[in-house]
Coordinates of C-alpha atoms in Angstrom, one line a residue:
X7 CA -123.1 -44.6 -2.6
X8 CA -122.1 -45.7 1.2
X9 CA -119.8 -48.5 1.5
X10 CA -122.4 -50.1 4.0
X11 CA -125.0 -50.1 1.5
X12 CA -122.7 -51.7 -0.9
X13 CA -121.7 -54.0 1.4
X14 CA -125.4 -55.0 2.3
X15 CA -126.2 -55.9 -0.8
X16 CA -123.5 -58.1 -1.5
X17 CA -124.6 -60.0 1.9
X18 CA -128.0 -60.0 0.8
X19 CA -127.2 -61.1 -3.3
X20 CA -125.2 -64.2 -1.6
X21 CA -128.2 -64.7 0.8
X22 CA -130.9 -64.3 -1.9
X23 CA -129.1 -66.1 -4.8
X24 CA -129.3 -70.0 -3.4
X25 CA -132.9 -69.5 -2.3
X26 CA -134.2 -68.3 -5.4
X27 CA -133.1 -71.1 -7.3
X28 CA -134.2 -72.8 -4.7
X29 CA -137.9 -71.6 -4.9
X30 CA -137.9 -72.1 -8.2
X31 CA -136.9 -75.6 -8.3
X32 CA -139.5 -76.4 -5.4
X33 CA -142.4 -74.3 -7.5
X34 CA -141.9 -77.1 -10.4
X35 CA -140.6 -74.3 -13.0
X36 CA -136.9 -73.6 -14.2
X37 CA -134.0 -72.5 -11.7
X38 CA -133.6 -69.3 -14.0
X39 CA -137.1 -67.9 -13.6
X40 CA -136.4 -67.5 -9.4
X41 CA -133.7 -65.6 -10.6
X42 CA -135.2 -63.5 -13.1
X43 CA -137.7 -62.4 -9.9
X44 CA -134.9 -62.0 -7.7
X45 CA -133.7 -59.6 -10.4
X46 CA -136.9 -57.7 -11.0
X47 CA -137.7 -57.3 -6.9
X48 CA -134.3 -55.7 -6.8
X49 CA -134.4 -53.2 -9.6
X50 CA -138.2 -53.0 -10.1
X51 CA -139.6 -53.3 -6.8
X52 CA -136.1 -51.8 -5.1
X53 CA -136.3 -48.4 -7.0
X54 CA -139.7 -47.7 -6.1
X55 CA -140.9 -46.0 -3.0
X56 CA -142.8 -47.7 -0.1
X57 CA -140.1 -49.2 2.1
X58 CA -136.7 -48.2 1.9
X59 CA -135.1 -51.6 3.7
X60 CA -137.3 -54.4 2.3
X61 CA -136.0 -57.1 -0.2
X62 CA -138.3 -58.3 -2.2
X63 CA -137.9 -61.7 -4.6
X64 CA -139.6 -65.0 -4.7
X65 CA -140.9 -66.6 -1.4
X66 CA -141.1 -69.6 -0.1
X67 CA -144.3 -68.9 1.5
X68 CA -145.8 -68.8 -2.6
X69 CA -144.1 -71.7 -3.3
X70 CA -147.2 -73.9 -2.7
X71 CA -149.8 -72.3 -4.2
X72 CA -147.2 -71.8 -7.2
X73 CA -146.5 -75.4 -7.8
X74 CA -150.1 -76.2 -7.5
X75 CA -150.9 -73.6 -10.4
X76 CA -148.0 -75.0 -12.4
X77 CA -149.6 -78.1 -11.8
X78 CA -153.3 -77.3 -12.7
X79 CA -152.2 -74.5 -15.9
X80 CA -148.8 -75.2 -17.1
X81 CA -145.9 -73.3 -16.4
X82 CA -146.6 -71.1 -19.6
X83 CA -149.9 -69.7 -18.1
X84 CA -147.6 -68.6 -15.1
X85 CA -146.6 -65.2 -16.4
X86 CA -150.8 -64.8 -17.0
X87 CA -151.4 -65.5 -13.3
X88 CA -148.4 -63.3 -12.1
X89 CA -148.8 -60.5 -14.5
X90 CA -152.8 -60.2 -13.3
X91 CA -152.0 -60.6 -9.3
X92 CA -149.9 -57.5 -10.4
X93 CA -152.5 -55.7 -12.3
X94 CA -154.6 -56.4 -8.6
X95 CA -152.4 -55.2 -6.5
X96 CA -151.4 -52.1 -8.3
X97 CA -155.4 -51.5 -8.3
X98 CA -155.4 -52.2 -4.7
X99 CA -152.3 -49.5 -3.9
X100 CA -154.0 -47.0 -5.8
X101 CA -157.4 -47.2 -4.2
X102 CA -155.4 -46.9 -0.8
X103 CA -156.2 -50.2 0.7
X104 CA -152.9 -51.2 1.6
X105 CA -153.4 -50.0 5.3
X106 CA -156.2 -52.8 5.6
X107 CA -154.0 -55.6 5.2
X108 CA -153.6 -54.5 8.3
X109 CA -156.9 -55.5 9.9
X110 CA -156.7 -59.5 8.9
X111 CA -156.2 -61.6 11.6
X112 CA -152.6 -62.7 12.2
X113 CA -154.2 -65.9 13.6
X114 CA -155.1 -66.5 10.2
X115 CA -151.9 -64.9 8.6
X116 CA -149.7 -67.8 11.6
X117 CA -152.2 -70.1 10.4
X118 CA -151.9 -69.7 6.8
X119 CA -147.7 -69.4 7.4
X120 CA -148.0 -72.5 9.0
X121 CA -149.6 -74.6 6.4
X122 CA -147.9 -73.5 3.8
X123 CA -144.7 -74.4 5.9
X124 CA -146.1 -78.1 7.0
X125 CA -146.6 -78.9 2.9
X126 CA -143.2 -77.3 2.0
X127 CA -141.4 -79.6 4.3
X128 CA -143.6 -82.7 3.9
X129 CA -142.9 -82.1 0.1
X130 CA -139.1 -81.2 0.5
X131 CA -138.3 -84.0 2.4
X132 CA -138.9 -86.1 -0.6
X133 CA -136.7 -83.8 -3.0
X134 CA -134.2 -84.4 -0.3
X135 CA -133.7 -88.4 -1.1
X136 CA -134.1 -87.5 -4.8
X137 CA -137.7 -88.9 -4.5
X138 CA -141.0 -88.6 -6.2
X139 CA -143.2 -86.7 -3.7
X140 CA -147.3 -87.9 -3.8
X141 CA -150.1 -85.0 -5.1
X142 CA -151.6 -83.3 -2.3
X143 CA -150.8 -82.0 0.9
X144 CA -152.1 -85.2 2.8
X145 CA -150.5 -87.6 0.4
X146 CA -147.2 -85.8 1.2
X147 CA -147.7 -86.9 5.2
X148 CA -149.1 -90.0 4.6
X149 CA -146.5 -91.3 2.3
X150 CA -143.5 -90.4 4.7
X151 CA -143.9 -93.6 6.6
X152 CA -142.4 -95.4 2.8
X153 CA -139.9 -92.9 2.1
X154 CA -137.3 -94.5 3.8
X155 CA -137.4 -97.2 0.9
X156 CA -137.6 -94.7 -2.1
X157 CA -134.6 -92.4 -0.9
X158 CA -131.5 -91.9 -2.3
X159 CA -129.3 -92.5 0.6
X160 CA -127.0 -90.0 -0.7
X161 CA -128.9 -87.5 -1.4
X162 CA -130.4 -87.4 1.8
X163 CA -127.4 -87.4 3.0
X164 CA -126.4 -84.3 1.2
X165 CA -129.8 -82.7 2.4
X166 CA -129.7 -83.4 6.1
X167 CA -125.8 -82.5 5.9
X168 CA -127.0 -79.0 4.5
X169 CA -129.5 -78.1 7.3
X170 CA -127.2 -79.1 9.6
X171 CA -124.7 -76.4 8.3
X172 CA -128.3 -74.0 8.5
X173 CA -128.5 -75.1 12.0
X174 CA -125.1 -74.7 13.1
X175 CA -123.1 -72.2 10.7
X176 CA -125.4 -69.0 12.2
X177 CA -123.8 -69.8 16.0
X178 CA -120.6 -68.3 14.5
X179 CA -121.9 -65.1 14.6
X180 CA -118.7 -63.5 13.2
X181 CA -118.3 -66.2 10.4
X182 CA -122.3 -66.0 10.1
X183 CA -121.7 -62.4 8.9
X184 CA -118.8 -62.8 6.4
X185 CA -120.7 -66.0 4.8
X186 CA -124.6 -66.7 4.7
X187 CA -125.3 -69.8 6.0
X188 CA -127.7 -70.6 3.1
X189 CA -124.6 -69.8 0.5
X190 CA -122.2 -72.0 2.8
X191 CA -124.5 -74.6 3.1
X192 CA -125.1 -75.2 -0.8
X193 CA -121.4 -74.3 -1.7
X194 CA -120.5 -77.0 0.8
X195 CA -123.2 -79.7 -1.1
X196 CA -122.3 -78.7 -4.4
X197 CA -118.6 -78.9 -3.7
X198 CA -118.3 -82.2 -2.2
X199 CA -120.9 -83.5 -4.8
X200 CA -118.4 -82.5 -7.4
X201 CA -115.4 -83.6 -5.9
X202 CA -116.0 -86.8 -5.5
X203 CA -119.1 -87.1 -8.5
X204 CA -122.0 -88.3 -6.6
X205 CA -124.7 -89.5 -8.4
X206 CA -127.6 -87.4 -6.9
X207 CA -130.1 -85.1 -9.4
X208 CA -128.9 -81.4 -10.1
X209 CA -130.3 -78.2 -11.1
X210 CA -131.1 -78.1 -14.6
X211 CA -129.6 -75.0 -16.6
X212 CA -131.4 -73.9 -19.9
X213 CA -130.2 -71.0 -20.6
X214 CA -131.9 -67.2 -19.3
X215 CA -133.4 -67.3 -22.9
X216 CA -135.0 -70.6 -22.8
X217 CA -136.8 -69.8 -19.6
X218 CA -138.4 -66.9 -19.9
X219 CA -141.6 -66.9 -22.0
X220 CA -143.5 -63.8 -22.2
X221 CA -147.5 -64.5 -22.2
X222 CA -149.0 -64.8 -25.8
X223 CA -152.6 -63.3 -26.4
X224 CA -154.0 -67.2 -26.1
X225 CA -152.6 -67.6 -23.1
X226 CA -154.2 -64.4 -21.7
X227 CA -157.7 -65.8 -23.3
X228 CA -157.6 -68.0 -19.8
X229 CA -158.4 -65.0 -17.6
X230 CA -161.8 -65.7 -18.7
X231 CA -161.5 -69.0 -16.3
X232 CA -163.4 -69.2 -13.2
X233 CA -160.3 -71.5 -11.7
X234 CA -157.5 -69.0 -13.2
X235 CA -159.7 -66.1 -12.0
X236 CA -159.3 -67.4 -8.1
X237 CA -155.6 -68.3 -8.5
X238 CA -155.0 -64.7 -9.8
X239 CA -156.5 -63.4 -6.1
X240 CA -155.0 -65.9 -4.4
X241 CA -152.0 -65.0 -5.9
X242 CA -152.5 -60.8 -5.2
X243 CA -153.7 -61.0 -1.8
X244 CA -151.3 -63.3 0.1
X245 CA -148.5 -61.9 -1.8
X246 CA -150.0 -58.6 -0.3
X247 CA -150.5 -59.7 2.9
X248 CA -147.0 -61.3 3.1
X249 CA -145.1 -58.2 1.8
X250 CA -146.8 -55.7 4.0
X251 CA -146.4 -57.9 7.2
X252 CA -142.9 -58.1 6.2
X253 CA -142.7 -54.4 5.8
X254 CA -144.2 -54.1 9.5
X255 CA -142.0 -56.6 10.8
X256 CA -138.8 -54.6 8.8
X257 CA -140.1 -51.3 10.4
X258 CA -139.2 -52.6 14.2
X259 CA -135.7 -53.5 12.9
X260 CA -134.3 -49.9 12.3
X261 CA -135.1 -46.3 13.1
X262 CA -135.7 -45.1 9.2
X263 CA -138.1 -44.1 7.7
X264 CA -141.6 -46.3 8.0
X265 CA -143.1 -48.4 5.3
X266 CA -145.7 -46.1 3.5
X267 CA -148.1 -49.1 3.0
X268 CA -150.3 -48.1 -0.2
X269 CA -147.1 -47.1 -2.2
X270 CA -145.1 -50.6 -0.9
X271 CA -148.4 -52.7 -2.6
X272 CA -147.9 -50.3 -6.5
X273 CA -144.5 -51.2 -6.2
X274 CA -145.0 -55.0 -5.4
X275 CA -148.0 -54.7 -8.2
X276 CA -145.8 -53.0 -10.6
X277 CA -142.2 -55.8 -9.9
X278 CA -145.2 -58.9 -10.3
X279 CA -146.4 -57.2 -13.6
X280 CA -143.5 -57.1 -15.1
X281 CA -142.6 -60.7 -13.8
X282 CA -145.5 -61.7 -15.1
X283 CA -144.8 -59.9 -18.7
X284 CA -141.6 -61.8 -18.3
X285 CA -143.3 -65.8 -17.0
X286 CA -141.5 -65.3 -13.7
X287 CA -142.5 -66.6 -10.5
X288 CA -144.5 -64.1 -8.2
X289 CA -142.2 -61.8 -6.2
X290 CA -143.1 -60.8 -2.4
X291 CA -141.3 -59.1 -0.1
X292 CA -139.5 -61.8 1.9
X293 CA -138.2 -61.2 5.8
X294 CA -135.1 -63.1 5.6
X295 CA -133.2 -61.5 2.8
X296 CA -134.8 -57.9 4.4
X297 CA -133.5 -58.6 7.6
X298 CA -130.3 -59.6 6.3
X299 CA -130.3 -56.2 4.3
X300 CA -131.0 -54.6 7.8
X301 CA -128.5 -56.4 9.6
X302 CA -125.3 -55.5 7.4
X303 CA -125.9 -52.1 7.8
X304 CA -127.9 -50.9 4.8
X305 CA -129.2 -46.9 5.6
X306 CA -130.7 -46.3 1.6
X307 CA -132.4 -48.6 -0.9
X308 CA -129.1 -48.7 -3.3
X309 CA -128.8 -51.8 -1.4
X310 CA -131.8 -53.7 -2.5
X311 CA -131.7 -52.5 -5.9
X312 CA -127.8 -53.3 -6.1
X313 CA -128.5 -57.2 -5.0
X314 CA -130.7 -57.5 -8.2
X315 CA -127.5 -55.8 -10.3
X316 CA -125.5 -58.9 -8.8
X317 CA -128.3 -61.5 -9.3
X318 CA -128.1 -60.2 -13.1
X319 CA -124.2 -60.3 -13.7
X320 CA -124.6 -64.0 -12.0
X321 CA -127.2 -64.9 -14.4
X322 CA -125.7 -63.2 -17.7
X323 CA -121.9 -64.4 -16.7
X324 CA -122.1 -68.0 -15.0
X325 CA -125.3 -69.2 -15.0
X326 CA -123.7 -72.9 -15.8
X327 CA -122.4 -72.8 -11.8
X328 CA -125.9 -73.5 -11.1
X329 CA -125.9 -77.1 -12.9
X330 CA -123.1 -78.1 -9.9
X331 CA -125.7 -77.3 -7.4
X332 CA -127.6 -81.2 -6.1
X333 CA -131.4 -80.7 -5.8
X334 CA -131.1 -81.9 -2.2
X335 CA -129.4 -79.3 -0.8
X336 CA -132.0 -76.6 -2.0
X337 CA -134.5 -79.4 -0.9
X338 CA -132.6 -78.8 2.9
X339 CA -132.4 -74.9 2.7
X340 CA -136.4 -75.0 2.1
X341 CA -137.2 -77.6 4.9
X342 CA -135.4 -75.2 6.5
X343 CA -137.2 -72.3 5.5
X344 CA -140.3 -74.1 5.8
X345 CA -139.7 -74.7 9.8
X346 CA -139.2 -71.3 10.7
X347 CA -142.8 -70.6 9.2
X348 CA -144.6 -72.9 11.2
X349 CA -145.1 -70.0 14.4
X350 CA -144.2 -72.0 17.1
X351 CA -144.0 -69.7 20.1
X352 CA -147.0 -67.7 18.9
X353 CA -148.7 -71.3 19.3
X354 CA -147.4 -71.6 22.9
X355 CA -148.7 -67.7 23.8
X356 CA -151.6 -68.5 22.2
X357 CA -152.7 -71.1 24.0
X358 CA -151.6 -69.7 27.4
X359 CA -154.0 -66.3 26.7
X360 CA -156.0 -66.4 23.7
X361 CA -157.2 -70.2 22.9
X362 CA -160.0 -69.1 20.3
X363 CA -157.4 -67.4 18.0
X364 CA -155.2 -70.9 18.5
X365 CA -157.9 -72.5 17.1
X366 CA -158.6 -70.2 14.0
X367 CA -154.5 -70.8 13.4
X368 CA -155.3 -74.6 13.7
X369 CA -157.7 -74.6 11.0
X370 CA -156.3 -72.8 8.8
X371 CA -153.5 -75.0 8.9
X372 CA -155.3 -78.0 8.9
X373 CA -157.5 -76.6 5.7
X374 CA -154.5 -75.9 4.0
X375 CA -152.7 -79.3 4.5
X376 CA -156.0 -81.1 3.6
X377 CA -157.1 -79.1 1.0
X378 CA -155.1 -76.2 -0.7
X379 CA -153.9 -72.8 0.0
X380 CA -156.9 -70.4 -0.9
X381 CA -159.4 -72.6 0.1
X382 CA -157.4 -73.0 3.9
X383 CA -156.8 -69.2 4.2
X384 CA -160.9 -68.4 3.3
X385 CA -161.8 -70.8 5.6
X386 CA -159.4 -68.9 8.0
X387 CA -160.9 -65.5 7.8
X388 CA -164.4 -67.2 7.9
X389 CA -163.9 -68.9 11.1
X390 CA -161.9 -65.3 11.9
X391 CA -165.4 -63.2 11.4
X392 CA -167.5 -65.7 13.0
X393 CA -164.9 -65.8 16.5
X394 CA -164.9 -62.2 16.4
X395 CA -168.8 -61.8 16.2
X396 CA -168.9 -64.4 19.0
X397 CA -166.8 -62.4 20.8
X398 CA -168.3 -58.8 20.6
X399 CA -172.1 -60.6 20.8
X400 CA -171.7 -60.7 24.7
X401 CA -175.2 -60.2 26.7
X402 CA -176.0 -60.6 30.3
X403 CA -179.1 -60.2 31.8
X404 CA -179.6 -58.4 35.6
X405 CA -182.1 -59.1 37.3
X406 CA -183.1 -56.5 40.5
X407 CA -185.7 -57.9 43.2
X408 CA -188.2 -54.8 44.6
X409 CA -190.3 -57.0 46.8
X410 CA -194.1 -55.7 46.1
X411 CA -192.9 -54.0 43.4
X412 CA -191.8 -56.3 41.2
X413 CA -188.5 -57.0 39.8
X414 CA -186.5 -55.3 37.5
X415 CA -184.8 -57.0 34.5
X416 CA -182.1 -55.4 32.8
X417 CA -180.6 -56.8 29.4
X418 CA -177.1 -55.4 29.0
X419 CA -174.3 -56.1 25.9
X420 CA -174.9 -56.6 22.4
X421 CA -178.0 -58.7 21.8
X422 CA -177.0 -60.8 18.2
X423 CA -178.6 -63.8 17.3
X424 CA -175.3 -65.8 18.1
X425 CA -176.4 -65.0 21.6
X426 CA -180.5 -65.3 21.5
X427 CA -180.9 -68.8 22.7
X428 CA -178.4 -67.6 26.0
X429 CA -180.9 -64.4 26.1
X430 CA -184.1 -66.7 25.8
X431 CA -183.3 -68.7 28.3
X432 CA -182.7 -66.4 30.9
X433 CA -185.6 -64.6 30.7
X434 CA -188.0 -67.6 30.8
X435 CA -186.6 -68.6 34.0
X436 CA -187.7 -65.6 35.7
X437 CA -190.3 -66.2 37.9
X438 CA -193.8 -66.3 36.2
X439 CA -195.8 -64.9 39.7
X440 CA -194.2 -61.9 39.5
X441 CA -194.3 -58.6 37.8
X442 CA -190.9 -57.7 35.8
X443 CA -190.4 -54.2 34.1
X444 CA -187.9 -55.3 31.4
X445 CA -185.1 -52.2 31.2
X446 CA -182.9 -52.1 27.5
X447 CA -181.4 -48.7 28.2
X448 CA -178.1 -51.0 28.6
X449 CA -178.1 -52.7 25.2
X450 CA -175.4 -51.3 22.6
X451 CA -176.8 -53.3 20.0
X452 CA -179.8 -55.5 18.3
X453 CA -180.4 -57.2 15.7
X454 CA -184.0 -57.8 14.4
X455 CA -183.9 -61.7 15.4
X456 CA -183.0 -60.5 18.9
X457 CA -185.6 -57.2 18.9
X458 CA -188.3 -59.9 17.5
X459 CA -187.9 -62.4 20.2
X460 CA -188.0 -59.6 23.0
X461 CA -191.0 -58.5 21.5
X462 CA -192.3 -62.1 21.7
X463 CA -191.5 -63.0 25.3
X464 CA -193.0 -59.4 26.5
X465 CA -195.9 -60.6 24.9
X466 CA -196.2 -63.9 25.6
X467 CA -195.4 -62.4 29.7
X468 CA -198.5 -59.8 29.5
X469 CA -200.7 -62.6 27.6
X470 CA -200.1 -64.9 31.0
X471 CA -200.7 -61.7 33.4
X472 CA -203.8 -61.4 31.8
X473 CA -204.7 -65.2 31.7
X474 CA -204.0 -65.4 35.2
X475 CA -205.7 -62.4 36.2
X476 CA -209.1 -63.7 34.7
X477 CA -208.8 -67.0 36.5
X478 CA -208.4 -65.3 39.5
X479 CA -211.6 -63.2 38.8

């Protein structure tokens, strides 16, 4: 073992341990369960190959389509839904389709980063002020205007207080490195919370044993649920999507070895199976704690599978530290969290180059804050498809002027029906008095709408030659 992977993954335990009780508190189920994945991603998803750098645990880019499950199934239906996203992705690794994550749209992938990002903090900020937060990710915005009446001042206190340590602490870069800003920041809350007893809500401990609750066989009678059914792929393909962008964005951090992408999605499927077995949260690989790992010098993945070793002596040997923790500060380090998913530099390129992808990245966020999370992210990819089919569907018509001749129209592109009434137009205001050989030598593509109405106006052009020519007679 090399002291710098040891030393990684003692940065990366101190860095991972406040934010999965963190994620587990925001995603409505016991602190314990965010550790118990935080313990599997390291030993499950750590020993198995795919990428050698990349930390994998629960995410708060899950965290709303987790609570919303919770919500809709029961927390003891969780393990079904994990255990089943799992089963998916482990299909989906060993058909080889991990590579084709590769080909969805990051406009949709900012866009869908972003929503889940606006909800997390709208919905944080009332954990913050020990606060009952409204259903629905409208509710949440709306009802910000009243908060100010419902919020512990205390509490708030204690939250703002701990992203301002998240804010400020990582400016030290040398003290950064020693001590995580998220671990500062909590000890900090919990520590003044305790010294001087302040009456704000904190974590409750039940015990590892109390938390976890392994699926029965009725529970796993629900797979047979249309609902449960599109939670499970909800579930499977934006953990996907999130690990293997994390595993492209860990690749451009060091010169290793690269992410083999179809063996990195069997060994997410196989760490949210056993999660699931287990009625954990779902585990993804998550950037922050990977880059951390990268960062402190980690060269082998004994350092991601030794942060899950420390994750489970933490759990097994003081797991009652976690009642000193307020639910405010965890409600800061996710507001936190949740700002650095809302892209906002990629908005600002985006609208300086590419103002169609801005708007798929719009709506996607916009469908995800109105509605929910898989509803928001198909409506993404729809509005994705029907961009890029706009885009490729470009046709232009040329026109060539050979006096007696005639004139000589060329169509030139991709003739779709997207573009037909652009096509249509242009040829009926050629000139009617003249002949016109119509060239589609040029055309890359048609479709039959577009091959019909071509058809049509060459018709309808020889049926007024003719028409004309017997008045003439």
């Amino acid at each position: 073992m090399r002291k710098a992977d040891l030393f990684a993954s003692l940065v990366v335990f101190l860095v991972a341990l406040p934010l999965c009780v963190g994620v587990a508190i925001a995603s409505g189920v016991p602190a314990e369960l965010g550790l118990v994945t935080g313990i599997v991603g390291g030993l499950v998803a750590g020993m198995l190959p795919g990428s050698s750098l990349q930390v994998s645990g629960p995410a708060a880019g899950l965290t709303v389509l987790v609570y919303e499950a919770v919500q809709a199934y029961g927390v003891r239906v969780l393990g079904v839904l994990v255990l089943a996203a799992g089963l998916v992705q482990l299909g989906l690794g060993a058909l080889r389709l991990g590579r084709w994550f590769r080909a969805v749209s990051v406009a949709v992938v900012q866009g869908m980063l972003a929503g889940i990002g606006l909800v997390l903090i709208a919905g944080q900020v009332y954990a913050m002020g020990d606060a009952t937060a409204p259903s629905g990710g409208l509710g949440k915005i709306a009802g910000l205007g009243s908060l100010a009446g419902a919020a512990d001042p205390v509490a708030l206190a204690i939250g703002g207080a701990t992203v301002a340590v998240l804010l400020l602490w990582p400016r030290w870069r040398r003290g950064a490195r020693v001590v995580p800003a998220p671990l500062l920041a909590v000890a900090l809350a919990s520590a003044v919370t305790g010294a001087f007893d302040l009456a704000v809500r904190r974590v409750e401990v039940r015990g590892l044993l109390d938390a976890v609750r392994p699926p029965s066989l009725t529970d796993l009678g629900r797979l047979t649920e249309v609902g449960v059914i599109g939670t499970v792929l909800a579930f499977a393909l934006i953990a996907s999507a999130e690990s293997l962008f994390s595993a492209a964005a860990v690749d451009r951090l060091h010169r290793g070895p690269r992410t083999d992408y179809d063996r990195e999605l069997i060994a997410q499927g196989a760490g949210n199976a056993v999660c699931g077995m287990l009625g954990a949260l779902p585990m993804t690989a998550v950037i922050v704690r990977s880059a951390a790992n990268v960062q402190a010098g980690a060269r082998t993945k004994v350092s991601r599978v030794l942060h899950g070793v420390w994750l489970l002596l933490f759990t097994a040997v003081v797991p009652a530290v976690l009642g000193l923790i307020p639910v405010a500060a965890l409600a800061g380090l996710l507001v936190h969290a949740g700002c650095k998913l809302v892209p906002v530099r990629e908005v600002r390129t985006l609208w300086r180059g590419h103002r169609g992808e801005m708007v798929v990245l719009v709506v996607t966020a916009v469908s995800i804050v109105a509605g929910n999370l898989f509803e928001g992210v198909l409506v993404g990819l729809a509005l994705a498809v029907a961009k890029t089919a706009w885009d490729i569907s470009h046709v232009h018509v040329e026109t060539e002027d050979r006096g007696a001749a005639g004139m000589v129209v060329r169509v030139v592109g991709n003739a779709t029906f997207l573009r037909l009434p652009k096509l249509l137009d242009a040829l009926e205001a050629l000139p009617h008095d003249r002949d016109v050989r119509l060239e589609l030598g040029g055309l890359r593509h048609v479709d039959h709408a577009c091959a019909a109405a071509l058809e049509g106006w060459a018709a309808g052009r020889d049926h007024e030659r003719v028409a004309t020519s017997s008045s003439t007679t």
